[in-house]
PDB file of C-alpha atoms in Angstrom:
ATOM      1  CA  UNK S   1     -79.015 -53.070 120.744  1.00  0.00           C
ATOM      2  CA  UNK S   2     -77.681 -56.352 122.948  1.00  0.00           C
ATOM      3  CA  UNK S   3     -80.140 -55.442 125.112  1.00  0.00           C
ATOM      4  CA  UNK S   4     -83.547 -56.754 123.198  1.00  0.00           C
ATOM      5  CA  UNK S   5     -81.851 -60.109 123.504  1.00  0.00           C
ATOM      6  CA  UNK S   6     -81.289 -60.651 127.137  1.00  0.00           C
ATOM      7  CA  UNK S   7     -84.726 -60.596 128.287  1.00  0.00           C
ATOM      8  CA  UNK S   8     -83.898 -61.008 132.675  1.00  0.00           C
ATOM      9  CA  UNK S   9     -87.507 -61.649 134.079  1.00  0.00           C
ATOM     10  CA  UNK S  10     -91.144 -60.791 132.559  1.00  0.00           C
ATOM     11  CA  UNK S  11     -91.766 -56.851 131.602  1.00  0.00           C
ATOM     12  CA  UNK S  12     -94.121 -55.177 132.461  1.00  0.00           C
ATOM     13  CA  UNK S  13     -94.878 -51.736 131.809  1.00  0.00           C
ATOM     14  CA  UNK S  14     -97.887 -48.618 131.086  1.00  0.00           C
ATOM     15  CA  UNK S  15     -95.215 -46.791 129.171  1.00  0.00           C
ATOM     16  CA  UNK S  16     -93.164 -46.652 126.143  1.00  0.00           C
ATOM     17  CA  UNK S  17     -89.755 -47.043 126.989  1.00  0.00           C
ATOM     18  CA  UNK S  18     -86.922 -46.305 124.960  1.00  0.00           C
ATOM     19  CA  UNK S  19     -84.090 -48.132 124.944  1.00  0.00           C
ATOM     20  CA  UNK S  20     -81.611 -45.322 126.233  1.00  0.00           C
ATOM     21  CA  UNK S  21     -84.001 -45.529 129.259  1.00  0.00           C
ATOM     22  CA  UNK S  22     -83.632 -48.950 129.141  1.00  0.00           C
ATOM     23  CA  UNK S  23     -79.318 -48.346 129.877  1.00  0.00           C
ATOM     24  CA  UNK S  24     -79.659 -45.487 132.229  1.00  0.00           C
ATOM     25  CA  UNK S  25     -81.894 -47.346 134.038  1.00  0.00           C
ATOM     26  CA  UNK S  26     -79.440 -50.251 134.247  1.00  0.00           C
ATOM     27  CA  UNK S  27     -76.181 -47.610 134.574  1.00  0.00           C
ATOM     28  CA  UNK S  28     -78.071 -46.582 137.628  1.00  0.00           C
ATOM     29  CA  UNK S  29     -78.653 -49.340 138.995  1.00  0.00           C
ATOM     30  CA  UNK S  30     -74.649 -51.028 138.344  1.00  0.00           C
ATOM     31  CA  UNK S  31     -74.255 -47.633 140.112  1.00  0.00           C
ATOM     32  CA  UNK S  32     -76.284 -48.828 143.464  1.00  0.00           C
ATOM     33  CA  UNK S  33     -74.073 -51.876 143.138  1.00  0.00           C
ATOM     34  CA  UNK S  34     -70.317 -51.134 142.701  1.00  0.00           C
ATOM     35  CA  UNK S  35     -71.200 -48.229 145.022  1.00  0.00           C
ATOM     36  CA  UNK S  36     -72.262 -50.368 148.047  1.00  0.00           C
ATOM     37  CA  UNK S  37     -75.797 -49.260 148.118  1.00  0.00           C
ATOM     38  CA  UNK S  38     -78.088 -45.875 147.014  1.00  0.00           C
ATOM     39  CA  UNK S  39     -76.363 -42.755 149.034  1.00  0.00           C
ATOM     40  CA  UNK S  40     -72.710 -43.769 148.122  1.00  0.00           C
ATOM     41  CA  UNK S  41     -74.120 -43.725 144.539  1.00  0.00           C
ATOM     42  CA  UNK S  42     -76.240 -40.906 144.909  1.00  0.00           C
ATOM     43  CA  UNK S  43     -72.829 -39.345 145.677  1.00  0.00           C
ATOM     44  CA  UNK S  44     -71.247 -40.615 141.876  1.00  0.00           C
ATOM     45  CA  UNK S  45     -74.170 -39.852 140.128  1.00  0.00           C
ATOM     46  CA  UNK S  46     -74.117 -36.104 141.238  1.00  0.00           C
ATOM     47  CA  UNK S  47     -78.097 -36.460 142.369  1.00  0.00           C
ATOM     48  CA  UNK S  48     -80.076 -37.116 145.564  1.00  0.00           C
ATOM     49  CA  UNK S  49     -80.683 -39.935 147.393  1.00  0.00           C
ATOM     50  CA  UNK S  50     -84.627 -39.938 147.212  1.00  0.00           C
ATOM     51  CA  UNK S  51     -83.488 -39.904 143.627  1.00  0.00           C
ATOM     52  CA  UNK S  52     -82.045 -42.508 143.301  1.00  0.00           C
ATOM     53  CA  UNK S  53     -84.415 -44.467 144.974  1.00  0.00           C
ATOM     54  CA  UNK S  54     -87.979 -43.316 143.290  1.00  0.00           C
ATOM     55  CA  UNK S  55     -85.811 -44.536 140.243  1.00  0.00           C
ATOM     56  CA  UNK S  56     -84.770 -47.924 141.218  1.00  0.00           C
ATOM     57  CA  UNK S  57     -88.417 -48.529 142.752  1.00  0.00           C
ATOM     58  CA  UNK S  58     -89.678 -47.721 139.266  1.00  0.00           C
ATOM     59  CA  UNK S  59     -87.303 -49.896 137.833  1.00  0.00           C
ATOM     60  CA  UNK S  60     -88.713 -52.890 140.144  1.00  0.00           C
ATOM     61  CA  UNK S  61     -92.027 -51.948 139.907  1.00  0.00           C
ATOM     62  CA  UNK S  62     -91.655 -52.091 135.602  1.00  0.00           C
ATOM     63  CA  UNK S  63     -89.879 -55.526 135.978  1.00  0.00           C
ATOM     64  CA  UNK S  64     -92.295 -56.647 138.726  1.00  0.00           C
ATOM     65  CA  UNK S  65     -89.403 -57.860 140.959  1.00  0.00           C
ATOM     66  CA  UNK S  66     -87.239 -56.678 143.646  1.00  0.00           C
ATOM     67  CA  UNK S  67     -83.548 -56.572 143.247  1.00  0.00           C
ATOM     68  CA  UNK S  68     -82.798 -56.053 146.318  1.00  0.00           C
ATOM     69  CA  UNK S  69     -83.305 -56.326 150.203  1.00  0.00           C
ATOM     70  CA  UNK S  70     -82.378 -52.686 151.857  1.00  0.00           C
ATOM     71  CA  UNK S  71     -82.606 -51.608 155.398  1.00  0.00           C
ATOM     72  CA  UNK S  72     -80.245 -47.912 156.299  1.00  0.00           C
ATOM     73  CA  UNK S  73     -77.538 -50.053 156.953  1.00  0.00           C
ATOM     74  CA  UNK S  74     -77.431 -53.030 154.654  1.00  0.00           C
ATOM     75  CA  UNK S  75     -77.944 -53.136 151.102  1.00  0.00           C
ATOM     76  CA  UNK S  76     -78.483 -57.237 149.233  1.00  0.00           C
ATOM     77  CA  UNK S  77     -79.123 -58.272 145.926  1.00  0.00           C
ATOM     78  CA  UNK S  78     -82.152 -60.692 145.654  1.00  0.00           C
ATOM     79  CA  UNK S  79     -81.470 -63.572 143.533  1.00  0.00           C
ATOM     80  CA  UNK S  80     -83.104 -61.418 140.562  1.00  0.00           C
ATOM     81  CA  UNK S  81     -81.135 -58.499 141.281  1.00  0.00           C
ATOM     82  CA  UNK S  82     -77.563 -60.772 141.204  1.00  0.00           C
ATOM     83  CA  UNK S  83     -79.036 -61.572 137.872  1.00  0.00           C
ATOM     84  CA  UNK S  84     -79.360 -58.240 136.519  1.00  0.00           C
ATOM     85  CA  UNK S  85     -76.771 -56.984 137.355  1.00  0.00           C
ATOM     86  CA  UNK S  86     -74.609 -59.734 135.467  1.00  0.00           C
ATOM     87  CA  UNK S  87     -76.381 -59.356 132.648  1.00  0.00           C
ATOM     88  CA  UNK S  88     -75.882 -55.363 132.551  1.00  0.00           C
ATOM     89  CA  UNK S  89     -72.994 -55.304 132.700  1.00  0.00           C
ATOM     90  CA  UNK S  90     -72.042 -57.539 130.336  1.00  0.00           C
ATOM     91  CA  UNK S  91     -74.859 -55.098 128.429  1.00  0.00           C
ATOM     92  CA  UNK S  92     -72.707 -51.667 129.806  1.00  0.00           C
ATOM     93  CA  UNK S  93     -69.672 -53.019 128.291  1.00  0.00           C
ATOM     94  CA  UNK S  94     -70.591 -53.405 124.660  1.00  0.00           C
ATOM     95  CA  UNK S  95     -71.961 -50.166 124.164  1.00  0.00           C
ATOM     96  CA  UNK S  96     -69.033 -48.365 125.795  1.00  0.00           C
ATOM     97  CA  UNK S  97     -67.264 -50.599 123.570  1.00  0.00           C
ATOM     98  CA  UNK S  98     -69.535 -49.574 120.761  1.00  0.00           C
ATOM     99  CA  UNK S  99     -69.318 -45.673 122.066  1.00  0.00           C
ATOM    100  CA  UNK S 100     -65.587 -45.905 122.411  1.00  0.00           C
ATOM    101  CA  UNK S 101     -65.240 -47.439 118.781  1.00  0.00           C
ATOM    102  CA  UNK S 102     -66.967 -44.309 116.783  1.00  0.00           C
ATOM    103  CA  UNK S 103     -65.007 -42.547 119.218  1.00  0.00           C
ATOM    104  CA  UNK S 104     -61.070 -44.499 118.914  1.00  0.00           C
ATOM    105  CA  UNK S 105     -60.171 -41.788 116.152  1.00  0.00           C
ATOM    106  CA  UNK S 106     -59.901 -38.502 118.926  1.00  0.00           C
ATOM    107  CA  UNK S 107     -59.118 -37.523 122.091  1.00  0.00           C
ATOM    108  CA  UNK S 108     -61.843 -37.895 124.582  1.00  0.00           C
ATOM    109  CA  UNK S 109     -60.995 -40.481 127.127  1.00  0.00           C
ATOM    110  CA  UNK S 110     -63.797 -40.833 129.592  1.00  0.00           C
ATOM    111  CA  UNK S 111     -65.403 -43.085 131.924  1.00  0.00           C
ATOM    112  CA  UNK S 112     -63.867 -45.391 135.007  1.00  0.00           C
ATOM    113  CA  UNK S 113     -59.933 -45.683 134.379  1.00  0.00           C
ATOM    114  CA  UNK S 114     -57.673 -48.898 136.584  1.00  0.00           C
ATOM    115  CA  UNK S 115     -54.449 -49.043 136.575  1.00  0.00           C
ATOM    116  CA  UNK S 116     -52.195 -51.501 138.526  1.00  0.00           C
ATOM    117  CA  UNK S 117     -48.276 -51.483 139.617  1.00  0.00           C
ATOM    118  CA  UNK S 118     -45.476 -51.890 141.680  1.00  0.00           C
ATOM    119  CA  UNK S 119     -46.239 -49.748 145.120  1.00  0.00           C
ATOM    120  CA  UNK S 120     -42.999 -47.843 145.414  1.00  0.00           C
ATOM    121  CA  UNK S 121     -42.958 -47.132 141.788  1.00  0.00           C
ATOM    122  CA  UNK S 122     -47.035 -45.806 142.227  1.00  0.00           C
ATOM    123  CA  UNK S 123     -45.773 -43.924 144.790  1.00  0.00           C
ATOM    124  CA  UNK S 124     -43.065 -42.360 143.440  1.00  0.00           C
ATOM    125  CA  UNK S 125     -43.253 -41.463 140.450  1.00  0.00           C
ATOM    126  CA  UNK S 126     -46.664 -43.016 138.712  1.00  0.00           C
ATOM    127  CA  UNK S 127     -49.180 -41.325 140.693  1.00  0.00           C
ATOM    128  CA  UNK S 128     -47.934 -37.822 140.439  1.00  0.00           C
ATOM    129  CA  UNK S 129     -48.071 -38.327 136.489  1.00  0.00           C
ATOM    130  CA  UNK S 130     -51.589 -39.946 137.065  1.00  0.00           C
ATOM    131  CA  UNK S 131     -52.381 -36.767 138.403  1.00  0.00           C
ATOM    132  CA  UNK S 132     -51.213 -34.556 135.689  1.00  0.00           C
ATOM    133  CA  UNK S 133     -52.890 -37.286 133.011  1.00  0.00           C
ATOM    134  CA  UNK S 134     -56.948 -36.929 135.187  1.00  0.00           C
ATOM    135  CA  UNK S 135     -56.309 -32.723 134.285  1.00  0.00           C
ATOM    136  CA  UNK S 136     -55.502 -33.714 130.869  1.00  0.00           C
ATOM    137  CA  UNK S 137     -58.934 -35.531 130.978  1.00  0.00           C
ATOM    138  CA  UNK S 138     -61.481 -33.906 133.752  1.00  0.00           C
ATOM    139  CA  UNK S 139     -63.996 -37.073 131.982  1.00  0.00           C
ATOM    140  CA  UNK S 140     -62.188 -40.033 133.348  1.00  0.00           C
ATOM    141  CA  UNK S 141     -62.295 -41.491 137.271  1.00  0.00           C
ATOM    142  CA  UNK S 142     -58.701 -43.094 137.676  1.00  0.00           C
ATOM    143  CA  UNK S 143     -58.377 -46.011 140.164  1.00  0.00           C
ATOM    144  CA  UNK S 144     -54.391 -46.557 140.952  1.00  0.00           C
ATOM    145  CA  UNK S 145     -53.966 -50.562 142.410  1.00  0.00           C
ATOM    146  CA  UNK S 146     -50.618 -50.586 144.148  1.00  0.00           C
ATOM    147  CA  UNK S 147     -49.014 -54.374 144.726  1.00  0.00           C
ATOM    148  CA  UNK S 148     -45.991 -55.542 145.433  1.00  0.00           C
ATOM    149  CA  UNK S 149     -47.101 -59.628 145.410  1.00  0.00           C
ATOM    150  CA  UNK S 150     -46.056 -59.834 142.227  1.00  0.00           C
ATOM    151  CA  UNK S 151     -48.309 -58.202 139.860  1.00  0.00           C
ATOM    152  CA  UNK S 152     -48.888 -60.467 136.935  1.00  0.00           C
ATOM    153  CA  UNK S 153     -51.225 -59.454 133.818  1.00  0.00           C
ATOM    154  CA  UNK S 154     -54.420 -57.975 134.499  1.00  0.00           C
ATOM    155  CA  UNK S 155     -55.351 -58.646 138.643  1.00  0.00           C
ATOM    156  CA  UNK S 156     -58.617 -57.062 140.312  1.00  0.00           C
ATOM    157  CA  UNK S 157     -60.031 -55.894 136.566  1.00  0.00           C
ATOM    158  CA  UNK S 158     -57.445 -54.119 135.794  1.00  0.00           C
ATOM    159  CA  UNK S 159     -57.524 -52.208 132.386  1.00  0.00           C
ATOM    160  CA  UNK S 160     -53.628 -51.313 132.426  1.00  0.00           C
ATOM    161  CA  UNK S 161     -50.935 -52.475 134.674  1.00  0.00           C
ATOM    162  CA  UNK S 162     -47.393 -51.377 134.811  1.00  0.00           C
ATOM    163  CA  UNK S 163     -44.895 -54.488 135.407  1.00  0.00           C
ATOM    164  CA  UNK S 164     -40.668 -54.587 135.084  1.00  0.00           C
ATOM    165  CA  UNK S 165     -40.459 -57.780 132.259  1.00  0.00           C
ATOM    166  CA  UNK S 166     -42.447 -59.288 130.021  1.00  0.00           C
ATOM    167  CA  UNK S 167     -46.006 -60.058 131.242  1.00  0.00           C
ATOM    168  CA  UNK S 168     -46.600 -65.068 130.968  1.00  0.00           C
ATOM    169  CA  UNK S 169     -49.322 -63.744 129.095  1.00  0.00           C
ATOM    170  CA  UNK S 170     -48.714 -63.809 125.458  1.00  0.00           C
ATOM    171  CA  UNK S 171     -52.279 -62.187 124.587  1.00  0.00           C
ATOM    172  CA  UNK S 172     -51.261 -58.897 126.726  1.00  0.00           C
ATOM    173  CA  UNK S 173     -50.272 -56.122 124.970  1.00  0.00           C
ATOM    174  CA  UNK S 174     -46.653 -55.053 125.628  1.00  0.00           C
ATOM    175  CA  UNK S 175     -45.184 -52.050 125.192  1.00  0.00           C
ATOM    176  CA  UNK S 176     -41.546 -50.761 126.776  1.00  0.00           C
ATOM    177  CA  UNK S 177     -41.775 -47.972 128.448  1.00  0.00           C
ATOM    178  CA  UNK S 178     -38.416 -47.051 130.547  1.00  0.00           C
ATOM    179  CA  UNK S 179     -35.188 -48.932 130.718  1.00  0.00           C
ATOM    180  CA  UNK S 180     -33.373 -47.696 134.121  1.00  0.00           C
ATOM    181  CA  UNK S 181     -30.379 -49.563 135.359  1.00  0.00           C
ATOM    182  CA  UNK S 182     -29.524 -51.074 138.200  1.00  0.00           C
ATOM    183  CA  UNK S 183     -26.915 -49.384 140.798  1.00  0.00           C
ATOM    184  CA  UNK S 184     -25.371 -50.342 143.858  1.00  0.00           C
ATOM    185  CA  UNK S 185     -26.051 -48.058 146.931  1.00  0.00           C
ATOM    186  CA  UNK S 186     -25.198 -47.583 150.577  1.00  0.00           C
ATOM    187  CA  UNK S 187     -25.453 -44.431 153.061  1.00  0.00           C
ATOM    188  CA  UNK S 188     -22.514 -42.588 153.654  1.00  0.00           C
ATOM    189  CA  UNK S 189     -22.858 -43.227 157.741  1.00  0.00           C
ATOM    190  CA  UNK S 190     -22.546 -47.417 156.635  1.00  0.00           C
ATOM    191  CA  UNK S 191     -20.195 -47.715 154.383  1.00  0.00           C
ATOM    192  CA  UNK S 192     -17.779 -45.426 157.676  1.00  0.00           C
ATOM    193  CA  UNK S 193     -18.133 -48.490 159.937  1.00  0.00           C
ATOM    194  CA  UNK S 194     -18.160 -51.188 156.517  1.00  0.00           C
ATOM    195  CA  UNK S 195     -15.925 -49.772 154.477  1.00  0.00           C
ATOM    196  CA  UNK S 196     -16.563 -49.291 150.163  1.00  0.00           C
ATOM    197  CA  UNK S 197     -16.535 -53.139 148.315  1.00  0.00           C
ATOM    198  CA  UNK S 198     -14.176 -52.735 145.333  1.00  0.00           C
ATOM    199  CA  UNK S 199     -15.487 -55.589 143.755  1.00  0.00           C
ATOM    200  CA  UNK S 200     -18.790 -57.506 142.821  1.00  0.00           C
ATOM    201  CA  UNK S 201     -17.796 -60.821 145.065  1.00  0.00           C
ATOM    202  CA  UNK S 202     -16.416 -58.501 147.552  1.00  0.00           C
ATOM    203  CA  UNK S 203     -20.622 -58.316 148.505  1.00  0.00           C
ATOM    204  CA  UNK S 204     -20.225 -61.352 150.248  1.00  0.00           C
ATOM    205  CA  UNK S 205     -19.126 -59.880 153.274  1.00  0.00           C
ATOM    206  CA  UNK S 206     -21.286 -56.773 153.208  1.00  0.00           C
ATOM    207  CA  UNK S 207     -25.423 -56.599 154.988  1.00  0.00           C
ATOM    208  CA  UNK S 208     -26.912 -56.655 151.638  1.00  0.00           C
ATOM    209  CA  UNK S 209     -30.067 -55.503 151.713  1.00  0.00           C
ATOM    210  CA  UNK S 210     -32.558 -58.039 149.320  1.00  0.00           C
ATOM    211  CA  UNK S 211     -35.981 -57.946 147.928  1.00  0.00           C
ATOM    212  CA  UNK S 212     -38.889 -61.635 148.850  1.00  0.00           C
ATOM    213  CA  UNK S 213     -41.587 -62.425 146.580  1.00  0.00           C
ATOM    214  CA  UNK S 214     -43.787 -64.947 146.575  1.00  0.00           C
ATOM    215  CA  UNK S 215     -42.291 -66.815 150.546  1.00  0.00           C
ATOM    216  CA  UNK S 216     -38.896 -66.111 148.315  1.00  0.00           C
ATOM    217  CA  UNK S 217     -35.489 -64.051 148.545  1.00  0.00           C
ATOM    218  CA  UNK S 218     -34.775 -62.254 145.233  1.00  0.00           C
ATOM    219  CA  UNK S 219     -31.571 -62.914 143.343  1.00  0.00           C
ATOM    220  CA  UNK S 220     -28.879 -63.418 143.123  1.00  0.00           C
ATOM    221  CA  UNK S 221     -27.558 -59.667 141.607  1.00  0.00           C
ATOM    222  CA  UNK S 222     -26.378 -60.020 137.812  1.00  0.00           C
ATOM    223  CA  UNK S 223     -22.966 -57.455 136.864  1.00  0.00           C
ATOM    224  CA  UNK S 224     -21.715 -57.246 133.694  1.00  0.00           C
ATOM    225  CA  UNK S 225     -17.865 -58.883 133.349  1.00  0.00           C
ATOM    226  CA  UNK S 226     -15.730 -58.978 129.301  1.00  0.00           C
ATOM    227  CA  UNK S 227     -16.257 -62.896 129.979  1.00  0.00           C
ATOM    228  CA  UNK S 228     -20.577 -62.819 130.577  1.00  0.00           C
ATOM    229  CA  UNK S 229     -22.491 -62.600 133.422  1.00  0.00           C
ATOM    230  CA  UNK S 230     -21.372 -63.135 136.906  1.00  0.00           C
ATOM    231  CA  UNK S 231     -24.137 -63.848 139.493  1.00  0.00           C
ATOM    232  CA  UNK S 232     -23.475 -62.323 143.222  1.00  0.00           C
ATOM    233  CA  UNK S 233     -25.159 -64.720 145.892  1.00  0.00           C
ATOM    234  CA  UNK S 234     -25.469 -62.175 148.780  1.00  0.00           C
ATOM    235  CA  UNK S 235     -26.578 -62.593 151.966  1.00  0.00           C
ATOM    236  CA  UNK S 236     -27.741 -60.328 154.623  1.00  0.00           C
ATOM    237  CA  UNK S 237     -30.502 -59.877 157.899  1.00  0.00           C
ATOM    238  CA  UNK S 238     -32.233 -57.772 156.033  1.00  0.00           C
ATOM    239  CA  UNK S 239     -35.852 -58.778 153.461  1.00  0.00           C
ATOM    240  CA  UNK S 240     -38.624 -57.351 152.224  1.00  0.00           C
ATOM    241  CA  UNK S 241     -41.547 -57.562 149.629  1.00  0.00           C
ATOM    242  CA  UNK S 242     -41.736 -53.518 149.697  1.00  0.00           C
ATOM    243  CA  UNK S 243     -39.049 -52.185 147.564  1.00  0.00           C
ATOM    244  CA  UNK S 244     -39.413 -48.566 150.108  1.00  0.00           C
ATOM    245  CA  UNK S 245     -38.413 -50.210 153.228  1.00  0.00           C
ATOM    246  CA  UNK S 246     -35.065 -51.539 151.172  1.00  0.00           C
ATOM    247  CA  UNK S 247     -34.504 -47.295 150.067  1.00  0.00           C
ATOM    248  CA  UNK S 248     -35.213 -46.474 154.085  1.00  0.00           C
ATOM    249  CA  UNK S 249     -33.248 -49.385 155.361  1.00  0.00           C
ATOM    250  CA  UNK S 250     -30.054 -48.061 153.274  1.00  0.00           C
ATOM    251  CA  UNK S 251     -30.604 -44.119 153.752  1.00  0.00           C
ATOM    252  CA  UNK S 252     -30.780 -45.313 157.837  1.00  0.00           C
ATOM    253  CA  UNK S 253     -26.789 -47.451 157.317  1.00  0.00           C
ATOM    254  CA  UNK S 254     -28.333 -50.697 157.637  1.00  0.00           C
ATOM    255  CA  UNK S 255     -26.762 -52.282 154.703  1.00  0.00           C
ATOM    256  CA  UNK S 256     -26.292 -52.417 151.032  1.00  0.00           C
ATOM    257  CA  UNK S 257     -28.998 -52.271 148.419  1.00  0.00           C
ATOM    258  CA  UNK S 258     -29.938 -52.779 144.670  1.00  0.00           C
ATOM    259  CA  UNK S 259     -32.117 -49.986 143.696  1.00  0.00           C
ATOM    260  CA  UNK S 260     -33.230 -48.751 140.161  1.00  0.00           C
ATOM    261  CA  UNK S 261     -31.557 -44.953 139.344  1.00  0.00           C
ATOM    262  CA  UNK S 262     -35.002 -43.648 138.795  1.00  0.00           C
ATOM    263  CA  UNK S 263     -35.533 -44.475 142.823  1.00  0.00           C
ATOM    264  CA  UNK S 264     -32.405 -43.005 144.107  1.00  0.00           C
ATOM    265  CA  UNK S 265     -31.456 -40.342 141.425  1.00  0.00           C
ATOM    266  CA  UNK S 266     -32.196 -37.341 143.688  1.00  0.00           C
ATOM    267  CA  UNK S 267     -30.877 -38.689 147.020  1.00  0.00           C
ATOM    268  CA  UNK S 268     -27.577 -39.677 144.986  1.00  0.00           C
ATOM    269  CA  UNK S 269     -27.848 -36.343 144.105  1.00  0.00           C
ATOM    270  CA  UNK S 270     -27.684 -35.051 147.520  1.00  0.00           C
ATOM    271  CA  UNK S 271     -25.216 -37.153 148.698  1.00  0.00           C
ATOM    272  CA  UNK S 272     -27.725 -39.598 151.441  1.00  0.00           C
ATOM    273  CA  UNK S 273     -26.701 -42.590 149.392  1.00  0.00           C
ATOM    274  CA  UNK S 274     -23.565 -43.438 147.540  1.00  0.00           C
ATOM    275  CA  UNK S 275     -22.605 -45.252 144.013  1.00  0.00           C
ATOM    276  CA  UNK S 276     -20.356 -47.600 144.746  1.00  0.00           C
ATOM    277  CA  UNK S 277     -19.048 -50.583 141.868  1.00  0.00           C
ATOM    278  CA  UNK S 278     -19.518 -47.393 139.100  1.00  0.00           C
ATOM    279  CA  UNK S 279     -17.126 -49.819 136.640  1.00  0.00           C
ATOM    280  CA  UNK S 280     -19.161 -52.736 136.853  1.00  0.00           C
ATOM    281  CA  UNK S 281     -22.409 -52.489 135.099  1.00  0.00           C
ATOM    282  CA  UNK S 282     -25.722 -54.021 136.648  1.00  0.00           C
ATOM    283  CA  UNK S 283     -27.974 -56.064 133.931  1.00  0.00           C
ATOM    284  CA  UNK S 284     -30.669 -53.190 134.166  1.00  0.00           C
ATOM    285  CA  UNK S 285     -34.841 -53.951 134.050  1.00  0.00           C
ATOM    286  CA  UNK S 286     -37.187 -52.938 132.089  1.00  0.00           C
ATOM    287  CA  UNK S 287     -40.779 -51.141 132.527  1.00  0.00           C
ATOM    288  CA  UNK S 288     -43.578 -52.597 130.354  1.00  0.00           C
ATOM    289  CA  UNK S 289     -47.030 -51.175 129.650  1.00  0.00           C
ATOM    290  CA  UNK S 290     -49.279 -54.035 129.885  1.00  0.00           C
ATOM    291  CA  UNK S 291     -53.537 -54.311 128.005  1.00  0.00           C
ATOM    292  CA  UNK S 292     -55.810 -56.844 126.785  1.00  0.00           C
ATOM    293  CA  UNK S 293     -55.436 -56.574 122.906  1.00  0.00           C
ATOM    294  CA  UNK S 294     -58.623 -54.303 121.266  1.00  0.00           C
ATOM    295  CA  UNK S 295     -60.032 -53.369 118.407  1.00  0.00           C
ATOM    296  CA  UNK S 296     -59.846 -50.404 118.653  1.00  0.00           C
ATOM    297  CA  UNK S 297     -58.344 -49.556 122.410  1.00  0.00           C
ATOM    298  CA  UNK S 298     -61.076 -47.618 123.812  1.00  0.00           C
ATOM    299  CA  UNK S 299     -59.550 -44.243 123.713  1.00  0.00           C
ATOM    300  CA  UNK S 300     -59.002 -43.578 127.842  1.00  0.00           C
ATOM    301  CA  UNK S 301     -56.747 -47.141 127.499  1.00  0.00           C
ATOM    302  CA  UNK S 302     -54.694 -45.506 123.963  1.00  0.00           C
ATOM    303  CA  UNK S 303     -54.697 -41.965 125.466  1.00  0.00           C
ATOM    304  CA  UNK S 304     -53.013 -42.904 129.391  1.00  0.00           C
ATOM    305  CA  UNK S 305     -50.418 -46.124 127.448  1.00  0.00           C
ATOM    306  CA  UNK S 306     -49.246 -42.315 125.080  1.00  0.00           C
ATOM    307  CA  UNK S 307     -49.362 -40.503 127.958  1.00  0.00           C
ATOM    308  CA  UNK S 308     -46.695 -43.042 129.877  1.00  0.00           C
ATOM    309  CA  UNK S 309     -45.053 -43.849 126.706  1.00  0.00           C
ATOM    310  CA  UNK S 310     -43.500 -40.314 126.423  1.00  0.00           C
ATOM    311  CA  UNK S 311     -43.335 -39.730 130.245  1.00  0.00           C
ATOM    312  CA  UNK S 312     -41.499 -42.437 131.367  1.00  0.00           C
ATOM    313  CA  UNK S 313     -39.647 -43.246 127.725  1.00  0.00           C
ATOM    314  CA  UNK S 314     -35.715 -42.123 128.050  1.00  0.00           C
ATOM    315  CA  UNK S 315     -33.333 -44.165 128.824  1.00  0.00           C
ATOM    316  CA  UNK S 316     -32.510 -43.992 132.667  1.00  0.00           C
ATOM    317  CA  UNK S 317     -28.670 -45.684 132.369  1.00  0.00           C
ATOM    318  CA  UNK S 318     -27.462 -42.252 132.399  1.00  0.00           C
ATOM    319  CA  UNK S 319     -28.436 -41.518 135.521  1.00  0.00           C
TER     320      UNK S 319
END
């Protein structure tokens, strides 16, 4: 095991200790640090604060150092504690990799699984799918991180990221799980006041709701014509980095919006929104699930990727 090659401080012990004991202690210490204290770690470990505190003291006694300065409200690592935590994280990841390799051919997914996604996709589709996946694999603890600041590759330690378009990092593995047509939509109340655009060029006379990313408004809106692609530079009084806000504005009759078909399918079916320019198809968007390469890929990641591919893996251009 790599544990023997990583000596944190001089080892002082009065009893025979196994490698499994050491791993258990490292897992305990990692849980205390990442959960922010003994009480929260005790909950996560299904133990009592007194038992966790006792095991921490035993670890400190064995190592001969204080690992943290703790009070009723604070838990601050000492220099030795920070060193142990950093080395422990690497050691435990190696242990988990070994376990994953052994069980990679099985169907057991366990441990932490961190998933990143755009906010609207996460709220409207992915949250429900991850709940279903968690029920299928009760050994998992899933964290969903949502952002519209331009999710790139693997932010905040994510194991899996869903994003529109291929990642810029060619070293990542990207699997396309769905394609959605982009639709021009507006509420009946807006169309009563402003009329229907007959051509893509007519959008220049309408209040268009635009998506904002990285300090700039995205555009243009791209339509497929017989002669090729037509780029329409739209204008409007409202823009947001949150796709859900654009949809809400459209529902409220504030303007014309460009939406992914899967985001507005229910609104179209219920008549809350009306599709415009249906004879002028737009450039679609492709949804990818992105993860780091591995040999083998840990079961928790492999099973989630397969699950999302299966659930998302149908073309939505028929909406």
